[in-house]
Coordinates of C-alpha atoms in Angstrom, one line a residue:
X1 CA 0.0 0.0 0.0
X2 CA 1.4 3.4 -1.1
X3 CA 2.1 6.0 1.6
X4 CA -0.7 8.2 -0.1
X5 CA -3.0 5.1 0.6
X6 CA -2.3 5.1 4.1
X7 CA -2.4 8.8 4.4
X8 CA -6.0 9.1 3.2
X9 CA -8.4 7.5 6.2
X10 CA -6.3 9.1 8.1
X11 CA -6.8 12.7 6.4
X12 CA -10.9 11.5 6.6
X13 CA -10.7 11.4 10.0
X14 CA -9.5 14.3 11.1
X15 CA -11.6 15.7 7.9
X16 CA -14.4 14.5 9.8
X17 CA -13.2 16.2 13.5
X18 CA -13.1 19.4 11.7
X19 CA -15.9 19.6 9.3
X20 CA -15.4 22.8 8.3
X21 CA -12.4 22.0 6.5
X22 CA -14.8 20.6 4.3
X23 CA -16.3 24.1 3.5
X24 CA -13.0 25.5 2.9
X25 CA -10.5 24.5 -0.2
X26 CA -7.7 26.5 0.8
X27 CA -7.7 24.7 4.4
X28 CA -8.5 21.4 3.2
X29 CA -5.5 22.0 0.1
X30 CA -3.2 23.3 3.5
X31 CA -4.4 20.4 5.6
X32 CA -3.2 17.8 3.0
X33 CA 0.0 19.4 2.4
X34 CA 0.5 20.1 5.8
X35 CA 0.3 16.6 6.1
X36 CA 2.2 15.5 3.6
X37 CA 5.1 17.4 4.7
X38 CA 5.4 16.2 7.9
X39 CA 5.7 12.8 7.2
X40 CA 8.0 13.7 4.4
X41 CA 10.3 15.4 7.3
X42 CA 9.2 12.1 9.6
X43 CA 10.9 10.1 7.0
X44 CA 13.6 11.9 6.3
X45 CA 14.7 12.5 10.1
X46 CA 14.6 8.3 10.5
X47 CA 16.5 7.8 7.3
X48 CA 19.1 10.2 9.0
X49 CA 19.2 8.4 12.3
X50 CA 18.5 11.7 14.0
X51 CA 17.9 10.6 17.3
X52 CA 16.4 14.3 18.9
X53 CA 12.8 14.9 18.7
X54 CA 13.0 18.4 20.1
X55 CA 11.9 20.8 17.6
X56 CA 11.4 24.1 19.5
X57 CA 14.6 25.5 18.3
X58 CA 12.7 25.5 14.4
X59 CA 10.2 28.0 15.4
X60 CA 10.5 30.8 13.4
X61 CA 10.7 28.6 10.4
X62 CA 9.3 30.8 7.6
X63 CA 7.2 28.3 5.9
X64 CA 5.5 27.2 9.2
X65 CA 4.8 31.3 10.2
X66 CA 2.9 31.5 7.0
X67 CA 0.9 28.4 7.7
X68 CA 0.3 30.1 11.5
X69 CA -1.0 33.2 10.1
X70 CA -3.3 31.6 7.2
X71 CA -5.2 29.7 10.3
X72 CA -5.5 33.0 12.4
X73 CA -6.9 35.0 9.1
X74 CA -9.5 31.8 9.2
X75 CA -10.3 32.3 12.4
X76 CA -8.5 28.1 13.0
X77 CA -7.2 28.3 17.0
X78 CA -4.2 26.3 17.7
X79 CA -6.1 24.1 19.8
X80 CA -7.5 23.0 16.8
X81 CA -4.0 22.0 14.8
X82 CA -3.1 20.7 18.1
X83 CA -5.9 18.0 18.0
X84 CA -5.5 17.1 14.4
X85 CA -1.8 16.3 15.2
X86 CA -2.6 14.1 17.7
X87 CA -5.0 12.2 15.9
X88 CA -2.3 12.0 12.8
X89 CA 0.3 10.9 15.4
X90 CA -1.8 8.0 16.9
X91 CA -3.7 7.0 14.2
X92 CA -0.3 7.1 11.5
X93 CA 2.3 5.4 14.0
X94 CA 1.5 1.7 13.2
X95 CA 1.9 2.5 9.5
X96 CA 4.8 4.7 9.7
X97 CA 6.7 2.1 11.9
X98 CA 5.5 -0.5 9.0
X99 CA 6.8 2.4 6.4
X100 CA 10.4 2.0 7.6
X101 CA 10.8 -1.2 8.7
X102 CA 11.5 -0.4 12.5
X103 CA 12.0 -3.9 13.9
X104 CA 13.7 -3.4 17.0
X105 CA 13.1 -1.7 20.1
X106 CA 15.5 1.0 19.2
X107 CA 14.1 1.3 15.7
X108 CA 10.9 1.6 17.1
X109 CA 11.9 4.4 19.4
X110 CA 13.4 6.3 16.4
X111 CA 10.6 5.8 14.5
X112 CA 8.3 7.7 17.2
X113 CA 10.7 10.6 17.5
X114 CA 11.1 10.9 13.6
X115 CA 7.2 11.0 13.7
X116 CA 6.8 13.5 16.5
X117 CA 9.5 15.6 15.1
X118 CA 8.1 15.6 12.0
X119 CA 4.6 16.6 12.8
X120 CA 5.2 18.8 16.4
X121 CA 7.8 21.0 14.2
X122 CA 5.1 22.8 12.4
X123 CA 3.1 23.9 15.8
X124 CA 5.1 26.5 18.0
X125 CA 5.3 28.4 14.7
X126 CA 1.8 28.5 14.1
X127 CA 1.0 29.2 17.8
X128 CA 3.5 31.9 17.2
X129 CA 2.1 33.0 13.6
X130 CA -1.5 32.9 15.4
X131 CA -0.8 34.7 18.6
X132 CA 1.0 37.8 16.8
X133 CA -2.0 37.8 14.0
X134 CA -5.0 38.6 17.4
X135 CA -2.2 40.9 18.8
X136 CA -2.1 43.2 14.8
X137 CA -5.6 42.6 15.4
X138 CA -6.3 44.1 18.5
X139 CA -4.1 46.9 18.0
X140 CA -6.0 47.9 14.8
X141 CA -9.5 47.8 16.5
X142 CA -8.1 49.4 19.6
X143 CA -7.2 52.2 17.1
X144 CA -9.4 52.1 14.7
X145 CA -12.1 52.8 18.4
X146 CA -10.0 55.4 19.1
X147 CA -10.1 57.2 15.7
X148 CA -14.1 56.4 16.1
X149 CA -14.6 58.3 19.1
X150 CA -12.4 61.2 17.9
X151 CA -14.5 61.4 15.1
X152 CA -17.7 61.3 17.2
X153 CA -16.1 64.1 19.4
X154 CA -15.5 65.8 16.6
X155 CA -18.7 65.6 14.4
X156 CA -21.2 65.1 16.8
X157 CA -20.4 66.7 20.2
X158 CA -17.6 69.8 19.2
X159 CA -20.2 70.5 16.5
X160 CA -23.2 70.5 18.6
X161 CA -21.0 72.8 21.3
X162 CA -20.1 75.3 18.7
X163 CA -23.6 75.5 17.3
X164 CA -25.0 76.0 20.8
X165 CA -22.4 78.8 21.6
X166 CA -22.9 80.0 18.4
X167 CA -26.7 80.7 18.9
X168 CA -26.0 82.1 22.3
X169 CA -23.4 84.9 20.4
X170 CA -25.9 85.6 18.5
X171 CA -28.3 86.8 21.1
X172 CA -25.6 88.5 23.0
X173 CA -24.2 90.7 20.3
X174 CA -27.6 91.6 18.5
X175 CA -30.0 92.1 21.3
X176 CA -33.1 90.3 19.4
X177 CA -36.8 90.7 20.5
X178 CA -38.1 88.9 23.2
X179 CA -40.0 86.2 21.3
X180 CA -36.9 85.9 18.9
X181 CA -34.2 85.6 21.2
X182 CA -36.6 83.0 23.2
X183 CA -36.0 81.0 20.1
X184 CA -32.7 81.2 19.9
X185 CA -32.2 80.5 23.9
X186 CA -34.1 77.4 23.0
X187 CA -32.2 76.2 20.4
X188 CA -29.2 76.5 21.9
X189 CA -30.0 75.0 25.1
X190 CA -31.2 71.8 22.4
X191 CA -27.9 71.6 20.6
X192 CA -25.7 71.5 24.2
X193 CA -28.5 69.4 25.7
X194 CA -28.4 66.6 22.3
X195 CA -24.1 67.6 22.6
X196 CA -24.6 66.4 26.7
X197 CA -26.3 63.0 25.6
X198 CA -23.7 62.5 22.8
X199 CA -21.1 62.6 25.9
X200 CA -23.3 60.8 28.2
X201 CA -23.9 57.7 25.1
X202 CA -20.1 57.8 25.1
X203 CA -19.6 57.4 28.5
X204 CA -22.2 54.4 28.4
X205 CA -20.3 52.8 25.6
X206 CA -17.1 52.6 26.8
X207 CA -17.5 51.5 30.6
X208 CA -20.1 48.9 29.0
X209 CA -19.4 45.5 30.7
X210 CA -21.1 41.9 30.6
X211 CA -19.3 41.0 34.1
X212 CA -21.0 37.7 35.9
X213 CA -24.4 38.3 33.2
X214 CA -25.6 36.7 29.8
X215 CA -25.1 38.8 27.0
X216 CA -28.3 39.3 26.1
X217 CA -28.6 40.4 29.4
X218 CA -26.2 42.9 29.7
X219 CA -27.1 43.8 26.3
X220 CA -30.5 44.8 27.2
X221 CA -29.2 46.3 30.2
X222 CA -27.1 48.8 28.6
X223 CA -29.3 49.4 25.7
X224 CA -31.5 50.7 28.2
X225 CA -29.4 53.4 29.7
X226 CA -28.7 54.4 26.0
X227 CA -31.8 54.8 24.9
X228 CA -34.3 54.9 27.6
X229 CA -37.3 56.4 25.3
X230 CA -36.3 53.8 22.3
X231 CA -39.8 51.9 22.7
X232 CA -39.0 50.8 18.8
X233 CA -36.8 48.5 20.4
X234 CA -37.2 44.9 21.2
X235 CA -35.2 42.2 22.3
X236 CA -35.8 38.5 21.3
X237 CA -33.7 35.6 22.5
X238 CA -34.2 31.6 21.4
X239 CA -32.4 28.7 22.2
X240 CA -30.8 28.0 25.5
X241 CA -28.3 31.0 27.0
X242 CA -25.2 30.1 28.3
X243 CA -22.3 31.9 29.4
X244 CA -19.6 32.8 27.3
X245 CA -15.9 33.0 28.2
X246 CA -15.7 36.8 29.4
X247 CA -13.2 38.0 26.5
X248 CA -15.3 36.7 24.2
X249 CA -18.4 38.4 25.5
X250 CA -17.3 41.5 26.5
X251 CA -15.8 42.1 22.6
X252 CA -19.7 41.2 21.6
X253 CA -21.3 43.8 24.1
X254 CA -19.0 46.1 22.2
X255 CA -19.8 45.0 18.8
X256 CA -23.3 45.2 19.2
X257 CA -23.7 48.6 21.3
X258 CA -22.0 49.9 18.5
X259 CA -24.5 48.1 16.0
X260 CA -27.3 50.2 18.4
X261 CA -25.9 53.3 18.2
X262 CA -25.4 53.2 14.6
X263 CA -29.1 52.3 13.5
X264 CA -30.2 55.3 16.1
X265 CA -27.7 57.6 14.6
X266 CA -28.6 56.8 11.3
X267 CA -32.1 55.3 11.4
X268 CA -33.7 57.0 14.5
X269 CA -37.4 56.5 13.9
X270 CA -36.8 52.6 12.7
X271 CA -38.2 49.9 14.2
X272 CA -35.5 47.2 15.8
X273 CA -35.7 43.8 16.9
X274 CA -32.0 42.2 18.4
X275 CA -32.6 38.5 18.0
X276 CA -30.4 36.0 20.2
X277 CA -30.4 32.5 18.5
X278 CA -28.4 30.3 20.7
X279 CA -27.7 26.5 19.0
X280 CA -24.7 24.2 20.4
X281 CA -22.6 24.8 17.5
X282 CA -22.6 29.1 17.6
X283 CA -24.7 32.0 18.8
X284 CA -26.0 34.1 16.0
X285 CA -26.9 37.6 16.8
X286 CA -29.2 39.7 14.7
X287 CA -29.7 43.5 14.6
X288 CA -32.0 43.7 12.1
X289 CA -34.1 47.7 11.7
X290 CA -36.5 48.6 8.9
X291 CA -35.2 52.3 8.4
X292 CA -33.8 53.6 5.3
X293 CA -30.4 51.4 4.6
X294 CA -27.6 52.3 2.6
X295 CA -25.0 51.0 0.3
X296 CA -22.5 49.5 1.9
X297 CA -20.0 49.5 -1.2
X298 CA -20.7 53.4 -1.4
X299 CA -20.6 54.4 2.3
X300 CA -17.4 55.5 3.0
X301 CA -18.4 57.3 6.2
X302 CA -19.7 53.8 7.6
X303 CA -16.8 51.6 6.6
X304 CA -14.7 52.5 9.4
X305 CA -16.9 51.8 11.8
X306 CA -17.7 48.4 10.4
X307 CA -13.9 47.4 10.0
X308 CA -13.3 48.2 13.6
X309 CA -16.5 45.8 13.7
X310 CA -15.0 43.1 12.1
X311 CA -11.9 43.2 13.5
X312 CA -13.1 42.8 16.7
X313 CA -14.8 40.3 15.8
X314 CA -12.3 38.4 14.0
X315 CA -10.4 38.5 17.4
X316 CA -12.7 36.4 19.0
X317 CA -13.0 34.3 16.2
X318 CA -16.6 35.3 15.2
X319 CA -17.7 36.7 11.6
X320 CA -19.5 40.0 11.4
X321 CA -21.9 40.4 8.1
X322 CA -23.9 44.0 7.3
X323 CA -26.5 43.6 5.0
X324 CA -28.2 46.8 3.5
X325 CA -29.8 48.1 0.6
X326 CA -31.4 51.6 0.3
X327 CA -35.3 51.6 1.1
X328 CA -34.8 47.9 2.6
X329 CA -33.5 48.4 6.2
X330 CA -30.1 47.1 7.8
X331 CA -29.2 43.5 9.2
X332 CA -26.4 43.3 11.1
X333 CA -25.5 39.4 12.0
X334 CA -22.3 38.3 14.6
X335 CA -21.8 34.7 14.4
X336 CA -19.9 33.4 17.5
X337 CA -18.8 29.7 17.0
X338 CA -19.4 27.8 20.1
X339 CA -17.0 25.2 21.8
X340 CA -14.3 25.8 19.3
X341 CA -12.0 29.0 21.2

C-alpha cells in the first residue's frame, strides 16, 4: 500500500473532526500538504538516524509562520491544529513504523521521535504566527475605536457645542426681540442638551461591561441606559443562553452597542428587533431595523466603523456580516462559533 493510501483514512478522519475544512478548499488543500510534509520530514529524520525529537529550536521557520497566520486569518485556533496532530500521530504510527521497517526496540523508538519531530515542528510556529496575527488585530481595532470616538467628538459633540455657543453669540451681540431671542435660547440649550447625551452615550459605551451576566442580558441592560425612550426597540432571544468565556463576551457587548448606536444615529425612527439564537454549534446575533439602509460599497463614512467591527470580531474568532440596501433596512448578523475557542 502506497504512503498516499495510508495517508488518506487518516486525512478523513480528522476531515471528519473538523468539518469545516470541508467548506473551505484552501484549508482542506493546506491540511493535506500540511500533512504531507510532515511525514516527508518524519521520514527523512529516521532515514538520518537523528535521534532528537525536540523541535522548538525550528520556530520561526518561515514556511511554518505563513501556515500560523493563514489559520488565524481563518479564524482556526491552535487548539485545533493541536488536535488534528494528535489524531495524525496516533492513528499514523503503526503504518509509519510499517513504512520504515523499525524492527527493534531501538528502531521503534526512532521511528516515534522521527514521527513527533516531523509533525510537532510545524506547531510553535503557528501558535506563534497565530498569537502575533490577534495581537495586529487588537491593535487595529483598539485604534481604529480610538479614531471612532475622535471622530464622534468631533462631528457630533464639538459640532453641537459650537452651534450651541454659536446661537448664544448671537443673542448677545444683537439684542433680538423677546420672542426671537426666546427662540434662539431654545435652540441652543437643544444643541448643548443633544451635545450632553452625545457625551453621556459615550460614556455608556465605553464603561459597557457583561461581568457575571448573559449577553443578552447585559445587552438589554445597557441598551436601556442608552436609549431609555427607544420603545422601537425589542429584544428576542431563542435557544438555550449560556455563558460565554468573558473576553469573548465582552468584545460582543462592544460590537453590538456599536450596531445600536449606529441604527439610532442613522435610522432613528426605525423599528428594531436584536434576536439571540443560541444553538450548540454558535450563537447568531441579529440587529436587524426597517429604516432607510444604505450602500455598503458606497458608504465611506460607515466603513470604518464596520472594519473596527470586524476586527473585533475576528479576534474572538466570530464573523461579522452587514446587509443593507437603500429603502430595505439594515441587518447586522455576529456569528460566535461555540466550543471551538
Amino acid at each position: 500500500m502506497s504512503r498516499a493510501d495510508h495517508l488518506r483514512p487518516v486525512l478523513e478522519r480528522i476531515a471528519a473532526q473538523f468539518p469545516e475544512l470541508a467548506d473551505d478548499p484552501v484549508l482542506t488543500q493546506n491540511l493535506v500538504d500540511n500533512v504531507t510534509s510532515m511525514i516527508a520530514e518524519a521520514h527523512a529524520r529516521y532515514a538520518a538516524g537523528a535521534a532528537d525529537s525536540v523541535v522548538s529550536n525550528t520556530y520561526l521557520d518561515p514556511e511554518h509562520l505563513a501556515t500560523g497566520s493563514l489559520h488565524a486569518e481563518h479564524a482556526q485556533h491552535p487548539a485545533g491544529a493541536m488536535l488534528a496532530a494528535e489524531m495524525l500521530f496516533d492513528a499514523y504510527l503503526p503504518l509509519f513504523v510499517d513504512e520504515v521497517g523499525a524492527e527493534s526496540t531501538a528502531d521503534v523508538l526512532r521511528a516515534t521521535r522521527a514521527l513527533h519531530a516531523g509533525i510537532w515542528s510545524r506547531f510553535p510556529a503557528g501558535a506563534v504566527a497565530y498569537t502575533e496575527a490577534l495581537r495586529q488585530r487588537v491593535t487595529t481595532a483598539h485604534l481604529d475605536s480610538r479614531t471612532q470616538i475622535a471622530r464622534d467628538l468631533h462631528d457630533r459633540v464639538a459640532h453641537g457645542i459650537l452651534a450651541g455657543l454659536q446661537r448664544l453669540d448671537l443673542v448677545l451681540l444683537t439684542d433680538p426681540p423677546a420672542g426671537e431671542r426666546a427662540d434662539q435660547l431654545d435652540d441652543a440649550a437643544r444643541l448643548l442638551r443633544g451635545a450632553l447625551g452625545d457625551v453621556q452615550d459615550l460614556a455608556v459605551s465605553l464603561h459597557a461591561r457583561v461581568g457575571d451576566a448573559l449577553l443578552d442580558d447585559a445587552l438589554a441592560r445597557h441598551a436601556r441606559d442608552l436609549f431609555p425612550d427607544d420603545d422601537r426597540l425589542s429584544f428576542r432571544a431563542t435557544g438555550t443562553p449560556e455563558q460565554l468565556p468573558n473576553w469573548q463576551a465582552e468584545e460582543a457587548l462592544t460590537i453590538l452597542l456599536e450596531a445600536l448606536t449606529n441604527r439610532r444615529k442613522h435610522a432613528p425612527d426605525s423599528t428594531a428587533e436584536v434576536h439571540f439564537a443560541w444553538t450548540p454549534a454558535a450563537l447568531v446575533v441579529t440587529v436587524a431595523d426597517d429604516g432607510p439602509g444604505f450602500d455598503p460599497d458606497a458608504d465611506a463614512d460607515g466603513r470604518l466603523g464596520q472594519q473596527t467591527m470586524r476586527e473585533r470580531a475576528a479576534v474572538i474568532g466570530a464573523r461579522l456580516d452587514v446587509e443593507s440596501t437603500p429603502g430595505t433596512g439594515t441587518t447586522v448578523r455576529l456569528t460566535i462559533p461555540r466550543g471551538t475557542l
